PDB file of C-alpha atoms in Angstrom:
ATOM      1  CA  MET A1107      59.724 149.489 185.632  1.00 53.00           C
ATOM      2  CA  GLY A1108      62.447 151.737 186.964  1.00 68.00           C
ATOM      3  CA  THR A1109      65.359 149.287 186.415  1.00 74.00           C
ATOM      4  CA  ASP A1110      64.115 148.569 182.836  1.00 79.00           C
ATOM      5  CA  ILE A1111      64.295 152.226 181.984  1.00 76.00           C
ATOM      6  CA  LEU A1112      67.706 152.554 183.631  1.00 75.00           C
ATOM      7  CA  ASN A1113      68.999 149.541 181.677  1.00 78.00           C
ATOM      8  CA  TYR A1114      67.602 150.999 178.529  1.00 76.00           C
ATOM      9  CA  MET A1115      69.365 154.301 179.188  1.00 74.00           C
ATOM     10  CA  VAL A1116      72.672 152.649 180.072  1.00 75.00           C
ATOM     11  CA  ASN A1117      72.572 150.587 176.905  1.00 78.00           C
ATOM     12  CA  HIS A1118      71.451 153.529 174.763  1.00 77.00           C
ATOM     13  CA  ASN A1119      74.354 155.492 176.138  1.00 81.00           C
ATOM     14  CA  LYS A1120      76.769 152.681 175.485  1.00 81.00           C
ATOM     15  CA  ASN A1121      75.552 152.250 171.877  1.00 87.00           C
ATOM     16  CA  GLN A1122      75.817 155.933 171.338  1.00 92.00           C
ATOM     17  CA  LEU A1123      79.400 155.981 172.534  1.00 95.00           C
ATOM     18  CA  ASN A1124      80.206 153.007 170.247  1.00 96.00           C
ATOM     19  CA  GLU A1125      78.807 154.972 167.287  1.00 97.00           C
ATOM     20  CA  ILE A1126      80.626 158.182 168.328  1.00 97.00           C
ATOM     21  CA  PHE A1127      84.036 156.636 168.743  1.00 98.00           C
ATOM     22  CA  HIS A1128      83.592 154.504 165.619  1.00 98.00           C
ATOM     23  CA  ALA A1129      82.817 157.663 163.676  1.00 98.00           C
ATOM     24  CA  LEU A1130      85.996 159.422 165.075  1.00 97.00           C
ATOM     25  CA  ALA A1131      88.256 156.438 164.072  1.00 97.00           C
ATOM     26  CA  ASP A1132      88.623 157.699 160.545  1.00 97.00           C
ATOM     27  CA  PRO A1133      90.857 160.652 159.376  1.00 96.00           C
ATOM     28  CA  THR A1134      88.447 161.657 156.592  1.00 97.00           C
ATOM     29  CA  ARG A1135      85.577 161.879 159.035  1.00 97.00           C
ATOM     30  CA  ARG A1136      87.621 163.799 161.532  1.00 97.00           C
ATOM     31  CA  GLU A1137      88.612 166.226 158.809  1.00 96.00           C
ATOM     32  CA  ILE A1138      84.901 166.635 157.894  1.00 97.00           C
ATOM     33  CA  ILE A1139      84.197 167.579 161.490  1.00 96.00           C
ATOM     34  CA  HIS A1140      86.998 170.012 161.360  1.00 95.00           C
ATOM     35  CA  MET A1141      85.583 171.679 158.254  1.00 96.00           C
ATOM     36  CA  MET A1142      82.086 171.890 159.734  1.00 95.00           C
ATOM     37  CA  ALA A1143      83.648 173.423 162.871  1.00 93.00           C
ATOM     38  CA  GLN A1144      84.818 176.400 160.800  1.00 93.00           C
ATOM     39  CA  LYS A1145      81.346 177.004 159.206  1.00 94.00           C
ATOM     40  CA  GLU A1146      78.449 174.997 157.978  1.00 95.00           C
ATOM     41  CA  ARG A1147      78.972 173.355 154.596  1.00 96.00           C
ATOM     42  CA  THR A1148      77.118 171.783 151.725  1.00 95.00           C
ATOM     43  CA  VAL A1149      77.956 168.100 150.972  1.00 93.00           C
ATOM     44  CA  SER A1150      79.830 169.112 147.816  1.00 93.00           C
ATOM     45  CA  GLU A1151      81.914 171.669 149.772  1.00 95.00           C
ATOM     46  CA  LEU A1152      82.759 168.927 152.286  1.00 96.00           C
ATOM     47  CA  ALA A1153      83.783 166.594 149.455  1.00 95.00           C
ATOM     48  CA  GLU A1154      86.036 169.139 147.680  1.00 95.00           C
ATOM     49  CA  PRO A1155      89.330 168.634 149.414  1.00 95.00           C
ATOM     50  CA  PHE A1156      89.217 164.810 149.213  1.00 96.00           C
ATOM     51  CA  ASP A1157      90.237 162.626 146.292  1.00 95.00           C
ATOM     52  CA  MET A1158      87.025 160.647 146.697  1.00 94.00           C
ATOM     53  CA  SER A1159      83.707 160.201 144.985  1.00 93.00           C
ATOM     54  CA  LEU A1160      80.714 162.118 146.241  1.00 92.00           C
ATOM     55  CA  ALA A1161      79.186 158.714 147.200  1.00 93.00           C
ATOM     56  CA  ALA A1162      82.167 157.851 149.330  1.00 95.00           C
ATOM     57  CA  ILE A1163      81.916 161.227 151.155  1.00 95.00           C
ATOM     58  CA  SER A1164      78.142 160.718 151.602  1.00 95.00           C
ATOM     59  CA  LYS A1165      78.812 157.413 153.243  1.00 97.00           C
ATOM     60  CA  HIS A1166      81.230 159.101 155.634  1.00 97.00           C
ATOM     61  CA  ILE A1167      78.611 161.803 156.413  1.00 97.00           C
ATOM     62  CA  LYS A1168      76.027 159.028 157.109  1.00 96.00           C
ATOM     63  CA  VAL A1169      78.366 157.470 159.648  1.00 97.00           C
ATOM     64  CA  LEU A1170      78.715 160.898 161.290  1.00 97.00           C
ATOM     65  CA  GLU A1171      74.903 161.301 161.304  1.00 96.00           C
ATOM     66  CA  ARG A1172      74.360 157.875 162.909  1.00 95.00           C
ATOM     67  CA  ALA A1173      76.617 159.120 165.630  1.00 96.00           C
ATOM     68  CA  ASN A1174      74.624 162.374 165.867  1.00 95.00           C
ATOM     69  CA  LEU A1175      77.750 164.330 165.028  1.00 96.00           C
ATOM     70  CA  VAL A1176      76.133 166.164 162.066  1.00 95.00           C
ATOM     71  CA  GLU A1177      72.971 168.070 161.683  1.00 93.00           C
ATOM     72  CA  ARG A1178      71.705 168.184 158.150  1.00 92.00           C
ATOM     73  CA  ASN A1179      69.369 170.988 156.971  1.00 92.00           C
ATOM     74  CA  ILE A1180      67.723 170.429 153.636  1.00 91.00           C
ATOM     75  CA  THR A1181      66.557 173.471 151.681  1.00 88.00           C
ATOM     76  CA  GLY A1182      65.429 172.516 148.201  1.00 90.00           C
ATOM     77  CA  ARG A1183      68.189 170.441 146.756  1.00 87.00           C
ATOM     78  CA  THR A1184      70.901 171.753 148.988  1.00 89.00           C
ATOM     79  CA  HIS A1185      71.964 169.770 152.082  1.00 89.00           C
ATOM     80  CA  ILE A1186      73.731 171.955 154.643  1.00 95.00           C
ATOM     81  CA  CYS A1187      75.753 170.107 157.214  1.00 96.00           C
ATOM     82  CA  SER A1188      76.742 171.567 160.578  1.00 95.00           C
ATOM     83  CA  ILE A1189      78.516 170.164 163.589  1.00 93.00           C
ATOM     84  CA  ASN A1190      76.523 168.718 166.495  1.00 91.00           C
ATOM     85  CA  ALA A1191      78.732 169.348 169.518  1.00 88.00           C
ATOM     86  CA  GLU A1192      76.601 167.368 171.996  1.00 88.00           C
ATOM     87  CA  SER A1193      77.914 164.032 170.815  1.00 91.00           C
ATOM     88  CA  LEU A1194      81.514 165.336 170.865  1.00 92.00           C
ATOM     89  CA  SER A1195      80.906 166.462 174.436  1.00 91.00           C
ATOM     90  CA  ARG A1196      79.659 162.948 175.352  1.00 91.00           C
ATOM     91  CA  ALA A1197      82.949 161.432 174.097  1.00 94.00           C
ATOM     92  CA  SER A1198      84.945 164.129 175.887  1.00 93.00           C
ATOM     93  CA  GLU A1199      82.988 163.494 179.135  1.00 92.00           C
ATOM     94  CA  TRP A1200      83.804 159.807 178.945  1.00 93.00           C
ATOM     95  CA  LEU A1201      87.541 160.532 178.516  1.00 93.00           C
ATOM     96  CA  ARG A1202      87.607 163.256 181.190  1.00 90.00           C
ATOM     97  CA  PHE A1203      86.811 160.641 183.802  1.00 89.00           C
ATOM     98  CA  TYR A1204      90.296 159.343 183.257  1.00 90.00           C
ATOM     99  CA  GLU A1205      91.923 162.786 183.297  1.00 86.00           C
ATOM    100  CA  LYS A1206      93.459 162.266 186.749  1.00 83.00           C
ATOM    101  CA  PHE A1207      95.718 159.655 185.155  1.00 82.00           C
ATOM    102  CA  TRP A1208      97.432 161.915 182.790  1.00 78.00           C
ATOM    103  CA  SER A1209      97.321 164.976 185.050  1.00 75.00           C
ATOM    104  CA  ASN A1210      98.993 162.845 187.751  1.00 69.00           C
ATOM    105  CA  ARG A1211     101.730 162.056 185.329  1.00 63.00           C
ATOM    106  CA  PHE A1212     102.245 165.682 184.570  1.00 61.00           C
ATOM    107  CA  ASP A1213     102.357 166.429 188.366  1.00 68.00           C
ATOM    108  CA  ILE A1214     105.063 163.704 188.852  1.00 68.00           C
ATOM    109  CA  LEU A1215     106.968 165.072 185.812  1.00 66.00           C
ATOM    110  CA  GLU A1216     106.728 168.609 187.204  1.00 70.00           C
ATOM    111  CA  SER A1217     107.849 167.672 190.677  1.00 73.00           C
ATOM    112  CA  GLU A1218     110.827 165.677 189.262  1.00 72.00           C
ATOM    113  CA  LEU A1219     111.801 168.748 187.237  1.00 74.00           C
ATOM    114  CA  LEU A1220     111.562 171.006 190.278  1.00 78.00           C
ATOM    115  CA  LYS A1221     113.797 168.571 192.296  1.00 79.00           C
ATOM    116  CA  ALA A1222     116.329 168.461 189.447  1.00 79.00           C
ATOM    117  CA  LYS A1223     116.330 172.314 189.292  1.00 76.00           C
ATOM    118  CA  ASN A1224     116.850 172.587 193.032  1.00 79.00           C
ATOM    119  CA  ARG A1225     119.766 170.155 192.829  1.00 76.00           C
ATOM    120  CA  GLU A1226     121.414 172.538 190.324  1.00 70.00           C
ATOM    121  CA  HIS A1227     121.558 175.377 192.848  1.00 65.00           C
TER     122      HIS A1227
ATOM    123  CA  MET B 868     114.177 166.659 154.949  1.00 53.00           C
ATOM    124  CA  GLY B 869     112.060 168.806 157.333  1.00 68.00           C
ATOM    125  CA  THR B 870     108.789 168.378 155.477  1.00 75.00           C
ATOM    126  CA  ASP B 871     109.233 164.636 155.263  1.00 79.00           C
ATOM    127  CA  ILE B 872     109.669 164.416 158.945  1.00 77.00           C
ATOM    128  CA  LEU B 873     106.730 166.670 159.487  1.00 76.00           C
ATOM    129  CA  ASN B 874     104.558 164.578 157.086  1.00 79.00           C
ATOM    130  CA  TYR B 875     105.637 161.400 158.880  1.00 77.00           C
ATOM    131  CA  MET B 876     104.721 162.932 162.240  1.00 74.00           C
ATOM    132  CA  VAL B 877     101.276 164.106 161.027  1.00 76.00           C
ATOM    133  CA  ASN B 878     100.496 160.684 159.475  1.00 79.00           C
ATOM    134  CA  HIS B 879     101.854 158.938 162.530  1.00 77.00           C
ATOM    135  CA  ASN B 880      99.560 161.021 164.740  1.00 82.00           C
ATOM    136  CA  LYS B 881      96.517 160.396 162.422  1.00 81.00           C
ATOM    137  CA  ASN B 882      97.103 156.692 162.505  1.00 88.00           C
ATOM    138  CA  GLN B 883      97.419 156.727 166.219  1.00 92.00           C
ATOM    139  CA  LEU B 884      94.151 158.600 166.648  1.00 95.00           C
ATOM    140  CA  ASN B 885      92.541 156.040 164.327  1.00 96.00           C
ATOM    141  CA  GLU B 886      93.710 153.208 166.532  1.00 97.00           C
ATOM    142  CA  ILE B 887      92.806 154.963 169.818  1.00 97.00           C
ATOM    143  CA  PHE B 888      89.261 155.896 168.664  1.00 98.00           C
ATOM    144  CA  HIS B 889      88.724 152.394 167.173  1.00 98.00           C
ATOM    145  CA  ALA B 890      89.798 150.816 170.419  1.00 98.00           C
ATOM    146  CA  LEU B 891      87.357 153.037 172.409  1.00 97.00           C
ATOM    147  CA  ALA B 892      84.389 152.105 170.059  1.00 97.00           C
ATOM    148  CA  ASP B 893      83.716 148.894 171.906  1.00 97.00           C
ATOM    149  CA  PRO B 894      81.908 148.625 175.287  1.00 96.00           C
ATOM    150  CA  THR B 895      84.016 145.587 176.446  1.00 97.00           C
ATOM    151  CA  ARG B 896      87.227 147.493 175.776  1.00 97.00           C
ATOM    152  CA  ARG B 897      85.965 150.598 177.535  1.00 97.00           C
ATOM    153  CA  GLU B 898      85.026 148.471 180.520  1.00 96.00           C
ATOM    154  CA  ILE B 899      88.511 146.866 180.521  1.00 97.00           C
ATOM    155  CA  ILE B 900      89.930 150.442 180.618  1.00 96.00           C
ATOM    156  CA  HIS B 901      87.671 151.188 183.510  1.00 95.00           C
ATOM    157  CA  MET B 902      88.857 148.124 185.409  1.00 96.00           C
ATOM    158  CA  MET B 903      92.524 148.971 184.806  1.00 95.00           C
ATOM    159  CA  ALA B 904      91.834 152.460 186.003  1.00 93.00           C
ATOM    160  CA  GLN B 905      90.913 151.128 189.414  1.00 93.00           C
ATOM    161  CA  LYS B 906      94.033 149.053 189.751  1.00 94.00           C
ATOM    162  CA  GLU B 907      96.440 147.055 187.524  1.00 95.00           C
ATOM    163  CA  ARG B 908      95.016 143.614 186.677  1.00 96.00           C
ATOM    164  CA  THR B 909      96.001 140.229 185.350  1.00 95.00           C
ATOM    165  CA  VAL B 910      94.507 139.113 182.068  1.00 93.00           C
ATOM    166  CA  SER B 911      92.324 136.535 183.894  1.00 93.00           C
ATOM    167  CA  GLU B 912      91.046 139.253 186.311  1.00 95.00           C
ATOM    168  CA  LEU B 913      90.141 141.399 183.394  1.00 96.00           C
ATOM    169  CA  ALA B 914      88.286 138.443 181.775  1.00 96.00           C
ATOM    170  CA  GLU B 915      86.316 137.543 184.888  1.00 95.00           C
ATOM    171  CA  PRO B 916      83.265 139.840 184.628  1.00 95.00           C
ATOM    172  CA  PHE B 917      82.606 139.001 180.949  1.00 96.00           C
ATOM    173  CA  ASP B 918      80.716 136.057 179.551  1.00 95.00           C
ATOM    174  CA  MET B 919      83.508 135.571 176.924  1.00 94.00           C
ATOM    175  CA  SER B 920      86.426 133.238 176.374  1.00 93.00           C
ATOM    176  CA  LEU B 921      89.858 134.213 177.499  1.00 92.00           C
ATOM    177  CA  ALA B 922      90.889 134.190 173.837  1.00 93.00           C
ATOM    178  CA  ALA B 923      88.189 136.846 173.068  1.00 95.00           C
ATOM    179  CA  ILE B 924      89.319 139.076 175.911  1.00 95.00           C
ATOM    180  CA  SER B 925      92.966 138.602 174.833  1.00 95.00           C
ATOM    181  CA  LYS B 926      91.969 139.942 171.406  1.00 97.00           C
ATOM    182  CA  HIS B 927      90.276 142.938 172.986  1.00 97.00           C
ATOM    183  CA  ILE B 928      93.464 143.589 175.004  1.00 97.00           C
ATOM    184  CA  LYS B 929      95.578 143.363 171.848  1.00 96.00           C
ATOM    185  CA  VAL B 930      93.415 146.079 170.238  1.00 97.00           C
ATOM    186  CA  LEU B 931      94.054 148.249 173.282  1.00 97.00           C
ATOM    187  CA  GLU B 932      97.697 147.483 173.135  1.00 96.00           C
ATOM    188  CA  ARG B 933      97.889 148.443 169.424  1.00 95.00           C
ATOM    189  CA  ALA B 934      96.376 151.803 170.426  1.00 96.00           C
ATOM    190  CA  ASN B 935      98.945 152.096 173.249  1.00 95.00           C
ATOM    191  CA  LEU B 936      96.184 152.169 175.853  1.00 96.00           C
ATOM    192  CA  VAL B 937      97.598 149.230 177.849  1.00 95.00           C
ATOM    193  CA  GLU B 938     100.973 148.553 179.351  1.00 93.00           C
ATOM    194  CA  ARG B 939     101.628 144.843 179.851  1.00 92.00           C
ATOM    195  CA  ASN B 940     104.247 143.710 182.457  1.00 92.00           C
ATOM    196  CA  ILE B 941     105.200 140.145 182.217  1.00 91.00           C
ATOM    197  CA  THR B 942     106.569 138.408 185.358  1.00 88.00           C
ATOM    198  CA  GLY B 943     106.956 134.677 184.795  1.00 89.00           C
ATOM    199  CA  ARG B 944     103.657 133.563 183.472  1.00 87.00           C
ATOM    200  CA  THR B 945     101.600 136.464 184.772  1.00 89.00           C
ATOM    201  CA  HIS B 946     100.753 139.332 182.475  1.00 89.00           C
ATOM    202  CA  ILE B 947      99.850 142.429 184.462  1.00 95.00           C
ATOM    203  CA  CYS B 948      97.881 145.029 182.475  1.00 96.00           C
ATOM    204  CA  SER B 949      97.846 148.663 183.473  1.00 95.00           C
ATOM    205  CA  ILE B 950      96.288 151.760 181.817  1.00 93.00           C
ATOM    206  CA  ASN B 951      98.443 153.974 179.651  1.00 91.00           C
ATOM    207  CA  ALA B 952      96.934 157.414 180.043  1.00 88.00           C
ATOM    208  CA  GLU B 953      98.967 159.119 177.351  1.00 88.00           C
ATOM    209  CA  SER B 954      96.879 157.685 174.544  1.00 91.00           C
ATOM    210  CA  LEU B 955      93.602 158.627 176.423  1.00 92.00           C
ATOM    211  CA  SER B 956      94.980 162.167 176.757  1.00 91.00           C
ATOM    212  CA  ARG B 957      95.661 162.398 172.965  1.00 91.00           C
ATOM    213  CA  ALA B 958      92.065 161.539 172.197  1.00 94.00           C
ATOM    214  CA  SER B 959      90.926 164.018 174.830  1.00 93.00           C
ATOM    215  CA  GLU B 960      93.136 166.722 173.346  1.00 92.00           C
ATOM    216  CA  TRP B 961      91.661 166.110 169.927  1.00 93.00           C
ATOM    217  CA  LEU B 962      88.126 166.523 171.340  1.00 93.00           C
ATOM    218  CA  ARG B 963      89.029 169.526 173.495  1.00 90.00           C
ATOM    219  CA  PHE B 964      89.789 171.629 170.372  1.00 89.00           C
ATOM    220  CA  TYR B 965      85.988 171.528 169.684  1.00 90.00           C
ATOM    221  CA  GLU B 966      85.047 172.329 173.348  1.00 86.00           C
ATOM    222  CA  LYS B 967      83.990 175.933 172.442  1.00 83.00           C
ATOM    223  CA  PHE B 968      81.070 174.428 170.499  1.00 82.00           C
ATOM    224  CA  TRP B 969      79.434 172.811 173.493  1.00 78.00           C
ATOM    225  CA  SER B 970      80.476 175.395 176.049  1.00 75.00           C
ATOM    226  CA  ASN B 971      78.936 178.047 173.789  1.00 69.00           C
ATOM    227  CA  ARG B 972      75.735 175.974 173.810  1.00 63.00           C
ATOM    228  CA  PHE B 973      75.748 175.920 177.618  1.00 62.00           C
ATOM    229  CA  ASP B 974      76.284 179.645 177.712  1.00 68.00           C
ATOM    230  CA  ILE B 975      73.287 180.152 175.472  1.00 68.00           C
ATOM    231  CA  LEU B 976      71.226 177.785 177.531  1.00 66.00           C
ATOM    232  CA  GLU B 977      72.319 179.574 180.714  1.00 70.00           C
ATOM    233  CA  SER B 978      71.453 183.018 179.385  1.00 73.00           C
ATOM    234  CA  GLU B 979      68.025 181.762 178.177  1.00 72.00           C
ATOM    235  CA  LEU B 980      67.387 180.358 181.706  1.00 74.00           C
ATOM    236  CA  LEU B 981      68.424 183.571 183.288  1.00 78.00           C
ATOM    237  CA  LYS B 982      66.097 185.620 180.957  1.00 79.00           C
ATOM    238  CA  ALA B 983      63.203 183.192 181.779  1.00 79.00           C
ATOM    239  CA  LYS B 984      63.968 183.575 185.494  1.00 77.00           C
ATOM    240  CA  ASN B 985      63.970 187.365 185.215  1.00 79.00           C
ATOM    241  CA  ARG B 986      60.702 187.300 183.391  1.00 77.00           C
ATOM    242  CA  GLU B 987      59.108 185.410 186.339  1.00 69.00           C
ATOM    243  CA  HIS B 988      59.909 188.366 188.633  1.00 65.00           C
TER     244      HIS B 988
END
């Protein structure tokens, strides 16, 4: 039924946002995203800057994969990780809905500054 | 010293992003943000749509407060909660850095669609 599909989609979307925001809540994972944004990297390249075991880094990559933030291409024994921007854009979309709140704040600040400036003259 | 202050600021910013993304990783907390975005609300108003105890909702609000996503004004016994957009804008800023990845994707998609359209004629 139509509403069942709609409910499924709403719930699926909610769960995905949970996974995405959870994945972003860790500085190591954000740094991994940053590294993949520069170029695609092997798992060992991603592990290099961190004072962590390869197993610990692999766990972080798995959290990113669950959130669909990483695409992993396996050629032979090499796993190449690249960024999946679609999930980032979903999180960004969610936040953008609230943009008016902070842009309003900037508008208020700007008009206050203008008023202050005009008083100076 | 300069570098100490800089390190402190970088770490403070990292920790804040951890708290913000962690707070957003829960559908109840995102719904509370959505309700506060419509208008400021008392804690009991925020609790109303959920099948949860007031204590459970209070915990969620505390997580939002730790992430600086809520401003609480106490008048007598009434706690009025309103949205703090600054933290949302921080998370949005972080994501916006990666915007080129998904806007590139849309550009590619658009040019593919245009090519396909031209082939039709």
